[in-house]
Coordinates of C-alpha atoms in Angstrom, one line a residue:
M1 CA -48.8 -348.6 64.9
S2 CA -45.6 -350.5 64.1
S3 CA -43.6 -347.3 64.0
Q4 CA -45.0 -346.4 67.4
F5 CA -44.0 -349.8 68.9
D6 CA -40.5 -349.5 67.3
F7 CA -40.1 -346.1 69.0
E8 CA -41.1 -347.4 72.4
N9 CA -38.7 -350.3 72.1
E10 CA -35.9 -348.0 71.3
V11 CA -36.7 -345.8 74.3
N12 CA -36.9 -348.8 76.6
S13 CA -33.6 -350.1 75.3
L14 CA -31.9 -346.7 76.0
V15 CA -33.2 -346.4 79.6
R16 CA -32.3 -350.0 80.5
M17 CA -28.9 -350.4 82.0
D18 CA -28.7 -354.1 82.6
K19 CA -27.7 -355.0 79.0
P20 CA -25.5 -353.5 76.4
L21 CA -26.6 -350.4 74.6
Q22 CA -28.4 -351.0 71.3
A23 CA -27.4 -347.7 69.9
G24 CA -25.1 -344.7 70.6
P25 CA -21.3 -344.1 70.5
I26 CA -18.7 -346.4 72.0
A27 CA -18.2 -346.0 75.7
R28 CA -15.0 -344.2 76.8
W29 CA -13.8 -347.2 79.0
Q30 CA -14.2 -349.5 76.0
R31 CA -12.2 -347.2 73.8
K32 CA -9.4 -347.0 76.3
A33 CA -9.4 -350.8 76.8
N34 CA -9.0 -351.2 73.1
D35 CA -6.2 -348.7 72.9
L36 CA -4.3 -350.3 75.9
S37 CA -4.8 -354.0 74.8
G38 CA -3.1 -353.6 71.5
C39 CA -4.9 -356.7 70.3
G40 CA -8.4 -358.1 70.5
N41 CA -11.4 -359.0 68.5
L42 CA -14.1 -356.4 68.0
S43 CA -17.4 -357.8 66.7
L44 CA -20.5 -355.8 66.0
H45 CA -23.9 -357.5 65.9
N46 CA -27.2 -355.6 65.7
K47 CA -25.2 -352.4 66.7
S48 CA -24.2 -354.1 70.0
L49 CA -20.6 -353.9 71.1
N50 CA -18.8 -357.0 72.6
V51 CA -15.1 -356.7 73.6
S52 CA -12.9 -359.7 74.1
L53 CA -9.2 -359.5 75.0
N54 CA -7.0 -362.3 73.8
I55 CA -4.2 -362.0 76.4
S56 CA -2.8 -364.3 79.1
P57 CA -4.4 -364.3 82.5
S58 CA -1.3 -362.8 84.2
K59 CA -1.3 -360.0 81.7
N60 CA -5.0 -359.6 82.0
R61 CA -4.8 -358.8 85.7
S62 CA -2.1 -356.2 85.2
M63 CA -3.9 -354.8 82.3
S64 CA -7.2 -354.5 84.2
Q65 CA -5.3 -352.7 87.0
S66 CA -3.7 -350.3 84.6
V67 CA -7.1 -349.6 83.0
N68 CA -8.7 -349.0 86.4
K69 CA -5.9 -346.6 87.4
T70 CA -6.1 -344.7 84.2
P71 CA -7.1 -341.1 85.1
G72 CA -10.5 -340.0 83.8
S73 CA -11.9 -343.6 83.5
T74 CA -15.6 -344.0 83.9
R75 CA -17.6 -346.3 86.2
T76 CA -18.8 -349.7 85.1
P77 CA -22.0 -349.6 83.0
T78 CA -23.9 -351.6 85.6
S79 CA -23.8 -348.8 88.1
G80 CA -27.1 -347.1 88.6
K81 CA -25.6 -343.7 89.2
N82 CA -24.0 -343.4 85.7
K83 CA -25.7 -341.2 83.2
T84 CA -26.3 -342.3 79.6
P85 CA -23.2 -341.4 77.6
G86 CA -23.8 -338.5 75.3
K87 CA -22.1 -337.1 72.3
L88 CA -18.4 -337.5 72.1
T89 CA -16.7 -334.2 72.6
G90 CA -13.0 -333.5 72.2
P91 CA -10.9 -331.4 74.6
K92 CA -11.9 -327.8 74.9
K93 CA -9.5 -325.3 73.3
K94 CA -8.2 -322.5 75.4
K95 CA -9.0 -319.1 74.2
T96 CA -6.1 -317.0 73.3
P97 CA -6.2 -313.7 75.1
G98 CA -6.1 -310.5 73.0
H99 CA -8.2 -308.6 70.6
G100 CA -8.3 -311.3 67.9
D101 CA -6.2 -313.3 65.6
R102 CA -4.8 -310.4 63.6
F103 CA -4.0 -306.7 63.9
I104 CA -6.3 -304.3 62.1
P105 CA -5.1 -300.7 62.2
N106 CA -7.4 -297.8 62.5
R107 CA -6.9 -295.6 59.4
Q108 CA -8.1 -292.5 61.1
A109 CA -5.6 -292.8 63.9
T110 CA -2.7 -293.8 61.6
N111 CA -0.2 -291.3 60.3
F112 CA 0.7 -292.7 56.9
E113 CA 2.9 -289.7 56.0
L114 CA 5.0 -290.2 59.1
G115 CA 5.3 -293.9 58.4
H116 CA 6.3 -293.4 54.8
Y117 CA 8.9 -290.8 55.9
R118 CA 10.4 -293.1 58.5
I119 CA 10.6 -296.1 56.1
V120 CA 12.2 -294.0 53.4
S121 CA 14.7 -292.4 55.9
E122 CA 15.7 -295.8 57.3
N123 CA 16.2 -297.2 53.8
G124 CA 18.2 -294.1 52.9
D125 CA 20.4 -294.5 56.0
Q126 CA 21.1 -298.1 55.1
E127 CA 22.0 -297.3 51.6
N128 CA 24.2 -294.3 52.5
S129 CA 25.6 -295.6 55.7
G130 CA 28.8 -294.0 56.7
S131 CA 30.9 -293.8 59.8
L132 CA 29.5 -294.2 63.3
A133 CA 29.9 -290.5 64.0
Q134 CA 28.0 -289.6 60.8
E135 CA 25.2 -292.0 61.6
D136 CA 24.9 -290.6 65.1
Y137 CA 24.8 -287.1 63.8
K138 CA 22.1 -288.0 61.3
R139 CA 20.1 -289.7 64.0
R140 CA 20.2 -286.8 66.4
M141 CA 19.4 -284.3 63.6
S142 CA 16.4 -286.4 62.6
E143 CA 15.1 -286.5 66.1
N144 CA 15.4 -282.8 66.6
L145 CA 13.7 -282.1 63.3
Q146 CA 10.9 -284.5 64.1
R147 CA 10.4 -282.9 67.6
A148 CA 10.4 -279.4 66.1
S149 CA 7.8 -280.4 63.5
G150 CA 5.5 -282.1 66.1
I151 CA 6.2 -285.7 65.1
G152 CA 8.4 -286.7 68.0
G153 CA 9.6 -290.2 68.7
G154 CA 6.6 -291.0 70.8
E155 CA 4.2 -291.1 67.9
R156 CA 2.8 -294.4 66.6
I157 CA 2.9 -295.2 62.9
L158 CA 0.1 -297.8 63.2
A159 CA -2.6 -297.3 65.8
F160 CA -5.1 -299.9 66.9
K161 CA -7.6 -297.2 68.0
A162 CA -7.6 -293.4 68.3
R163 CA -6.5 -291.9 71.6
P164 CA -9.4 -290.3 73.4
A165 CA -9.2 -286.5 73.3
A166 CA -10.4 -284.3 76.2
A167 CA -13.4 -282.1 75.5
E168 CA -12.8 -278.4 75.0
G169 CA -12.8 -276.7 78.4
Y170 CA -12.5 -280.0 80.3
H171 CA -11.1 -279.6 83.8
N172 CA -9.9 -282.6 85.8
N173 CA -11.3 -281.9 89.2
T174 CA -9.7 -285.1 90.7
K175 CA -6.2 -284.0 89.5
V176 CA -6.7 -280.6 91.1
L177 CA -8.0 -282.1 94.3
Y178 CA -5.1 -284.5 94.8
S179 CA -2.4 -282.2 93.5
S180 CA -3.6 -279.4 95.8
C181 CA -3.4 -281.6 98.9
K182 CA 0.3 -282.4 98.2
K183 CA 2.6 -280.0 100.0
S184 CA 6.3 -279.8 99.6
M185 CA 8.6 -279.9 102.6
A186 CA 9.4 -276.2 102.1
D187 CA 5.7 -275.3 102.4
R188 CA 5.3 -277.4 105.5
K189 CA 8.2 -275.7 107.2
K190 CA 6.7 -272.3 106.5
T191 CA 3.3 -273.2 108.0
R192 CA 2.5 -271.4 111.2
H193 CA -0.2 -271.9 113.7
I194 CA -3.2 -269.6 113.3
P195 CA -5.9 -269.7 116.0
T196 CA -9.3 -270.4 114.4
T197 CA -11.3 -269.1 117.3
A198 CA -11.6 -265.5 118.5
S199 CA -9.6 -264.5 121.5
R200 CA -12.4 -262.2 122.7
I201 CA -16.0 -261.7 121.7
L202 CA -17.8 -258.4 122.5
D203 CA -21.4 -257.5 122.2
A204 CA -22.1 -254.5 120.0
P205 CA -25.8 -253.7 120.1
D206 CA -27.1 -251.5 117.3
L207 CA -24.0 -251.9 115.1
G208 CA -25.1 -250.7 111.7
N209 CA -25.9 -253.3 109.0
D210 CA -25.0 -251.1 106.0
F211 CA -22.4 -252.2 103.4
Y212 CA -21.5 -248.6 102.5
L213 CA -20.6 -247.4 106.0
N214 CA -17.3 -247.5 107.9
L215 CA -18.1 -247.8 111.6
L216 CA -14.9 -249.3 113.1
D217 CA -11.3 -248.1 113.5
W218 CA -8.3 -248.8 115.8
S219 CA -6.0 -245.9 116.9
S220 CA -2.2 -245.9 117.3
T221 CA -2.8 -245.5 121.1
N222 CA -4.7 -248.8 121.2
Q223 CA -8.2 -247.5 121.4
L224 CA -11.0 -249.0 119.4
A225 CA -13.7 -246.7 118.1
V226 CA -17.0 -248.3 117.2
V227 CA -20.4 -246.7 116.2
L228 CA -23.4 -248.1 118.0
G229 CA -26.6 -246.5 116.8
P230 CA -26.3 -242.7 117.0
S231 CA -23.3 -242.8 119.3
V232 CA -19.5 -243.3 119.1
Y233 CA -17.9 -245.4 121.9
L234 CA -14.2 -245.9 122.6
W235 CA -12.8 -249.2 124.0
D236 CA -9.3 -249.0 125.6
A237 CA -7.8 -252.4 124.7
S238 CA -5.0 -252.0 127.3
C239 CA -7.4 -251.8 130.3
G240 CA -10.9 -252.5 128.9
D241 CA -12.4 -249.2 129.8
I242 CA -15.4 -248.0 127.8
T243 CA -16.3 -244.3 127.2
M244 CA -19.0 -242.7 125.1
L245 CA -17.4 -239.9 123.1
M246 CA -20.5 -238.4 121.4
T247 CA -24.0 -239.0 120.3
M248 CA -26.3 -237.5 117.6
E249 CA -29.1 -235.5 118.9
G250 CA -31.6 -235.7 116.0
E251 CA -34.2 -238.4 115.8
N252 CA -33.2 -239.8 112.4
E253 CA -29.5 -238.8 112.6
Y254 CA -26.7 -241.3 112.7
V255 CA -23.0 -241.6 112.5
S256 CA -21.8 -243.0 109.1
S257 CA -18.0 -243.1 109.4
V258 CA -15.1 -242.8 111.9
K259 CA -11.4 -242.4 111.3
W260 CA -8.5 -241.9 113.8
M261 CA -5.9 -239.3 113.2
P262 CA -2.3 -240.8 113.0
D263 CA -1.4 -239.2 116.4
G264 CA -4.2 -241.2 118.1
E265 CA -5.4 -238.2 120.0
H266 CA -8.0 -236.9 117.6
I267 CA -10.8 -238.6 115.6
A268 CA -12.8 -237.6 112.6
I269 CA -16.5 -238.5 112.5
G270 CA -18.8 -238.3 109.5
N271 CA -22.6 -238.3 109.9
S272 CA -25.9 -238.4 108.0
D273 CA -26.2 -234.5 108.1
A274 CA -23.3 -234.3 105.6
E275 CA -21.0 -233.0 108.3
V276 CA -17.4 -234.0 109.3
Q277 CA -16.6 -233.4 113.0
L278 CA -13.2 -233.4 114.6
W279 CA -13.0 -234.4 118.2
D280 CA -10.3 -234.3 120.9
V281 CA -10.5 -237.6 122.6
A282 CA -8.6 -236.7 125.8
A283 CA -10.9 -233.7 126.5
S284 CA -14.0 -235.4 125.0
K285 CA -14.6 -232.1 123.1
R286 CA -15.6 -231.3 119.6
M287 CA -13.0 -229.1 118.0
R288 CA -14.4 -228.4 114.5
N289 CA -17.5 -229.0 112.5
M290 CA -16.8 -229.0 108.8
K291 CA -19.6 -229.1 106.3
S292 CA -19.1 -229.1 102.5
H293 CA -20.9 -232.2 101.2
A294 CA -24.6 -232.5 100.1
A295 CA -25.2 -236.0 101.6
R296 CA -24.0 -238.3 104.2
V297 CA -20.2 -238.8 104.7
C298 CA -19.5 -242.6 104.6
S299 CA -15.7 -242.8 104.1
L300 CA -12.8 -240.9 105.7
S301 CA -9.0 -241.1 105.3
W302 CA -6.1 -239.1 106.8
N303 CA -2.8 -237.9 105.1
E304 CA -1.1 -236.0 107.9
Y305 CA -3.3 -232.9 108.4
I306 CA -5.3 -233.4 105.3
L307 CA -8.6 -235.2 105.8
S308 CA -10.3 -236.7 102.8
S309 CA -14.0 -237.5 102.9
G310 CA -16.2 -239.5 100.5
S311 CA -19.9 -238.9 100.3
L312 CA -23.2 -240.2 98.9
D313 CA -23.1 -237.2 96.5
G314 CA -20.2 -238.9 94.6
F315 CA -17.6 -236.3 95.5
I316 CA -14.4 -236.5 97.5
H317 CA -13.4 -233.4 99.5
H318 CA -10.0 -232.6 101.0
H319 CA -10.0 -230.7 104.3
D320 CA -7.0 -229.0 105.8
V321 CA -7.8 -229.0 109.5
R322 CA -5.1 -226.4 110.2
V323 CA -6.8 -223.5 108.4
P324 CA -10.2 -221.9 108.9
D325 CA -11.2 -222.4 105.2
H326 CA -10.9 -226.2 105.5
H327 CA -12.2 -227.2 102.1
V328 CA -9.2 -227.1 99.8
A329 CA -10.1 -229.5 96.9
T330 CA -12.9 -231.4 95.3
L331 CA -12.4 -234.7 93.4
T332 CA -15.0 -235.6 90.8
G333 CA -14.0 -239.0 89.6
H334 CA -17.1 -240.9 90.7
S335 CA -20.8 -240.7 89.8
Q336 CA -22.2 -242.5 92.9
E337 CA -21.5 -243.0 96.6
V338 CA -17.9 -243.1 97.6
C339 CA -17.8 -245.9 100.1
G340 CA -14.0 -246.8 100.1
L341 CA -11.2 -244.3 100.7
E342 CA -7.6 -244.7 101.7
W343 CA -4.3 -242.8 101.4
S344 CA -1.1 -244.7 100.7
K345 CA 1.5 -245.0 103.5
D346 CA 3.9 -242.5 101.8
G347 CA 1.0 -240.1 101.2
H348 CA 1.6 -239.8 97.5
H349 CA -1.6 -241.5 96.2
L350 CA -5.2 -241.7 97.2
A351 CA -7.4 -244.7 96.3
S352 CA -11.2 -244.5 96.2
G353 CA -13.9 -247.1 95.6
S354 CA -17.5 -246.3 94.8
N355 CA -20.9 -247.8 94.1
D356 CA -20.3 -247.1 90.4
N357 CA -17.9 -250.2 90.4
I358 CA -14.9 -248.0 89.7
V359 CA -11.6 -247.8 91.6
N360 CA -9.8 -244.4 91.1
V361 CA -6.2 -243.6 92.0
Y362 CA -5.3 -239.9 92.5
S363 CA -1.8 -238.5 92.6
H364 CA -1.4 -236.4 95.8
M365 CA -3.8 -233.4 95.5
D366 CA -4.7 -233.8 91.9
T367 CA -8.5 -233.5 91.3
K368 CA -8.5 -235.8 88.2
P369 CA -7.6 -239.5 88.7
M370 CA -4.4 -240.8 87.2
Y371 CA -6.0 -244.3 86.8
S372 CA -9.5 -245.5 86.7
F373 CA -10.0 -249.3 87.1
T374 CA -13.3 -250.6 85.8
D375 CA -12.8 -254.4 86.1
H376 CA -15.1 -254.8 89.1
Q377 CA -18.7 -255.7 88.5
S378 CA -20.1 -254.4 91.8
A379 CA -19.6 -251.7 94.4
V380 CA -16.0 -251.4 95.7
K381 CA -15.7 -250.7 99.4
A382 CA -12.6 -252.7 100.4
I383 CA -9.5 -250.6 99.6
A384 CA -6.1 -251.4 101.1
W385 CA -2.5 -250.3 100.2
C386 CA 0.3 -252.8 100.6
P387 CA 2.6 -251.8 103.5
W388 CA 5.9 -253.1 102.0
Q389 CA 5.1 -252.2 98.3
S390 CA 3.8 -248.6 98.0
N391 CA 2.7 -249.2 94.4
V392 CA 0.5 -252.2 95.1
L393 CA -3.2 -251.6 95.8
A394 CA -5.8 -254.2 96.7
S395 CA -9.5 -253.8 96.1
G396 CA -12.5 -256.0 96.7
G397 CA -15.9 -256.1 94.9
G398 CA -19.4 -256.6 96.3
S399 CA -21.8 -259.6 95.9
A400 CA -22.0 -259.3 92.1
D401 CA -18.2 -259.3 91.7
R402 CA -16.7 -261.2 94.6
H403 CA -13.1 -260.7 93.3
I404 CA -10.0 -259.3 95.1
R405 CA -7.9 -257.5 92.5
F406 CA -4.3 -256.2 92.9
W407 CA -3.2 -253.1 90.9
N408 CA 0.2 -251.7 90.0
T409 CA -0.1 -248.0 90.4
H410 CA 3.1 -247.4 88.5
N411 CA 1.8 -248.6 85.1
G412 CA -1.9 -249.1 85.8
S413 CA -2.0 -252.8 85.3
C414 CA -3.8 -255.6 87.1
I415 CA -1.3 -257.8 88.9
K416 CA -3.6 -260.6 90.0
S417 CA -7.2 -261.4 90.5
V418 CA -8.9 -264.1 92.7
D419 CA -12.5 -265.1 93.0
T420 CA -13.4 -265.4 96.6
K421 CA -16.9 -266.9 95.9
S422 CA -18.5 -264.3 98.3
Q423 CA -19.0 -260.6 98.9
V424 CA -15.8 -258.8 99.8
C425 CA -16.5 -256.2 102.6
A426 CA -13.1 -255.2 103.9
L427 CA -9.4 -255.9 103.4
K428 CA -6.4 -255.5 105.7
W429 CA -2.7 -256.2 105.1
S430 CA -0.5 -257.9 107.6
T431 CA 2.6 -256.0 108.7
H432 CA 4.5 -259.1 109.9
Y433 CA 3.7 -261.6 107.2
K434 CA 3.2 -261.3 103.4
E435 CA -0.5 -262.0 103.8
I436 CA -3.8 -260.2 103.5
V437 CA -7.1 -260.8 105.4
S438 CA -10.5 -260.3 103.8
S439 CA -13.9 -260.2 105.4
H440 CA -16.9 -261.6 103.6
G441 CA -20.7 -261.5 103.5
Y442 CA -23.2 -264.1 102.5
V443 CA -22.6 -267.8 102.2
H444 CA -20.2 -268.3 105.1
N445 CA -19.7 -264.8 106.7
Q446 CA -16.0 -265.6 107.3
L447 CA -12.6 -264.0 107.4
T448 CA -10.1 -265.5 105.0
I449 CA -6.3 -265.2 105.2
W450 CA -4.5 -265.3 101.9
S451 CA -0.8 -265.5 101.1
Y452 CA 0.6 -262.8 98.8
P453 CA 1.5 -262.7 95.9
S454 CA 0.4 -266.3 95.2
M455 CA -3.0 -265.7 96.8
H456 CA -3.1 -269.2 98.1
W457 CA -5.7 -269.9 100.8
V458 CA -4.2 -270.0 104.2
Q459 CA -7.0 -270.1 106.8
D460 CA -10.7 -269.3 107.3
L461 CA -11.8 -267.7 110.6
M462 CA -15.4 -268.7 111.3
G463 CA -17.8 -267.5 114.0
H464 CA -19.9 -264.7 112.8
T465 CA -23.5 -265.5 111.8
S466 CA -24.0 -262.5 109.5
R467 CA -21.8 -260.7 107.0
V468 CA -18.6 -259.2 108.3
L469 CA -18.8 -255.6 107.3
Y470 CA -15.9 -253.9 109.2
L471 CA -12.3 -254.7 109.9
A472 CA -9.7 -252.9 112.1
M473 CA -6.0 -253.7 112.8
S474 CA -4.4 -253.3 116.2
P475 CA -1.4 -250.9 116.3
D476 CA 1.1 -253.8 116.8
G477 CA -0.3 -255.5 113.7
Q478 CA -1.0 -258.8 115.5
T479 CA -4.7 -258.6 116.2
V480 CA -7.7 -258.0 113.8
C481 CA -11.0 -256.8 115.1
S482 CA -14.1 -257.7 113.0
G483 CA -17.5 -256.2 113.2
A484 CA -20.5 -258.0 111.8
A485 CA -24.2 -257.4 111.3
D486 CA -24.9 -260.0 114.0
E487 CA -24.0 -257.1 116.5
S488 CA -20.8 -258.6 117.7
L489 CA -17.1 -257.7 117.7
R490 CA -14.5 -260.5 117.5
L491 CA -10.8 -260.2 118.1
W492 CA -8.6 -262.6 116.2
D493 CA -4.9 -263.1 117.0
C494 CA -4.3 -264.2 113.4
F495 CA -1.0 -262.3 112.9
A496 CA 0.7 -263.0 116.2
V497 CA 4.5 -262.9 116.0
D498 CA 6.5 -266.0 116.7
P499 CA 8.3 -265.5 120.0
S500 CA 11.4 -267.3 118.7
S501 CA 11.9 -264.6 116.0
K502 CA 10.6 -261.5 117.8
K503 CA 9.6 -260.8 121.4
K504 CA 5.8 -260.6 121.6
T505 CA 4.2 -257.5 123.1
K506 CA 2.0 -257.9 126.1
T507 CA -1.6 -258.8 125.5
P508 CA -4.2 -256.3 126.6
S509 CA -5.4 -256.6 130.1
T510 CA -8.6 -258.4 130.8
A511 CA -9.7 -255.8 133.4
T512 CA -12.9 -254.1 132.5
S513 CA -15.0 -251.3 133.9
S514 CA -18.5 -251.5 135.0
K515 CA -19.7 -249.8 131.8
I516 CA -18.9 -253.0 129.8
N517 CA -21.9 -254.7 131.4
T518 CA -24.2 -252.2 129.5
L519 CA -22.3 -251.8 126.3
F520 CA -20.0 -254.8 125.7
S521 CA -20.4 -258.1 127.4
I522 CA -17.6 -260.7 127.2
R523 CA -18.9 -264.1 126.2

């Protein structure tokens, strides 16, 4: 019981503020008063602290003022707001920024051999110091040797931590994003305006949705031939007149390909009956009916008076339209349907693409290919020869390949390849700019303009709602016509010539005949 009473008395003495503390450390104001007074009598009785200052009254007043003005002084102990003084604590030490009080190198990131070599070489230079020219020669020689051996001056002898190494195959997308957005002044000056909307949109009902067919072509006389269902229609771009040239009479017969003769007065037509017909456009009369294939004829190409035809049977036939016996040669380089066919501008080479994923290049009238390119992983329909480099051939693969590849027909090498991320349906080179336009299916169904030979993206032409299967170039090389499975034709002025450099030709008249209302309607 006595111990309990003693504990209560101690607690009561601590919480009472009207008399000196019975226990605890010396108050701060009392310590400062003792330090400033320089003299005084300090008496302790029963752990109580009494302070008496033996100084004159005049000095006492000044001293009290100085004590009160001392920064950080506490309030008088009789104030009810003061808290009970706690443990004395000294001033807090400021933490020194850094990793610690000493440097601990990482042995795995430290090159001890390089450090030993440098220490030895420095000591050797100090011992065998010669003239300034000799020392400079030694220094430069040492730097060159170190750089050649892969221990250049940027290496660290002692390393705090290992430098993070990029994972194998890591690709910094952010770097590519920001670096690709930066264009030099030279590139900005070369930028030209390309309209992103079609200058004219025409309805094309019953336009075939078949990747392997070629149903659109533009003549040198500015007439556009398009296959709608079983019929072939001609649209005169200069006046807008529409004429129906021919139609298939059978119930399940259809036209599978069209190709204008270079003179623009005759057109070749391939159909599902394995026939190739030759028509006189001015007279609207069929001149010849040539049959030599065993299946539909889906690709055609002219070389003066030689007409080459590719068929579903995998063969390519040469037809000389000047002689009665038209079939003059058979090319057997493919095993499946030949859907892409084009002669070079000089007439020396023929390129073919097939559903067997092979691109063949034939020399003139040879029946065996001089080159067979097997890099594509899908059917190759898009075939186009470069107009300013006769030895450069462009080819595009289908949905399983999606690449545009460029071939050098002099040595049979692949010049460049680019992944377009979508099915490549057709290719056309520009005759005014070093550019190429490609039409695509699936994903975006767009036309894309690329600069050559860098193959940098230039512009996307959007508008079609289905894959763009067919492309045709106007005779002046300024307008591209695209045909899509959405049954529409769109005309794009994507290669218009700058008026300041060359006088632009007159645009086709907007006048139309009454037949447009039934076949092509302008939106």
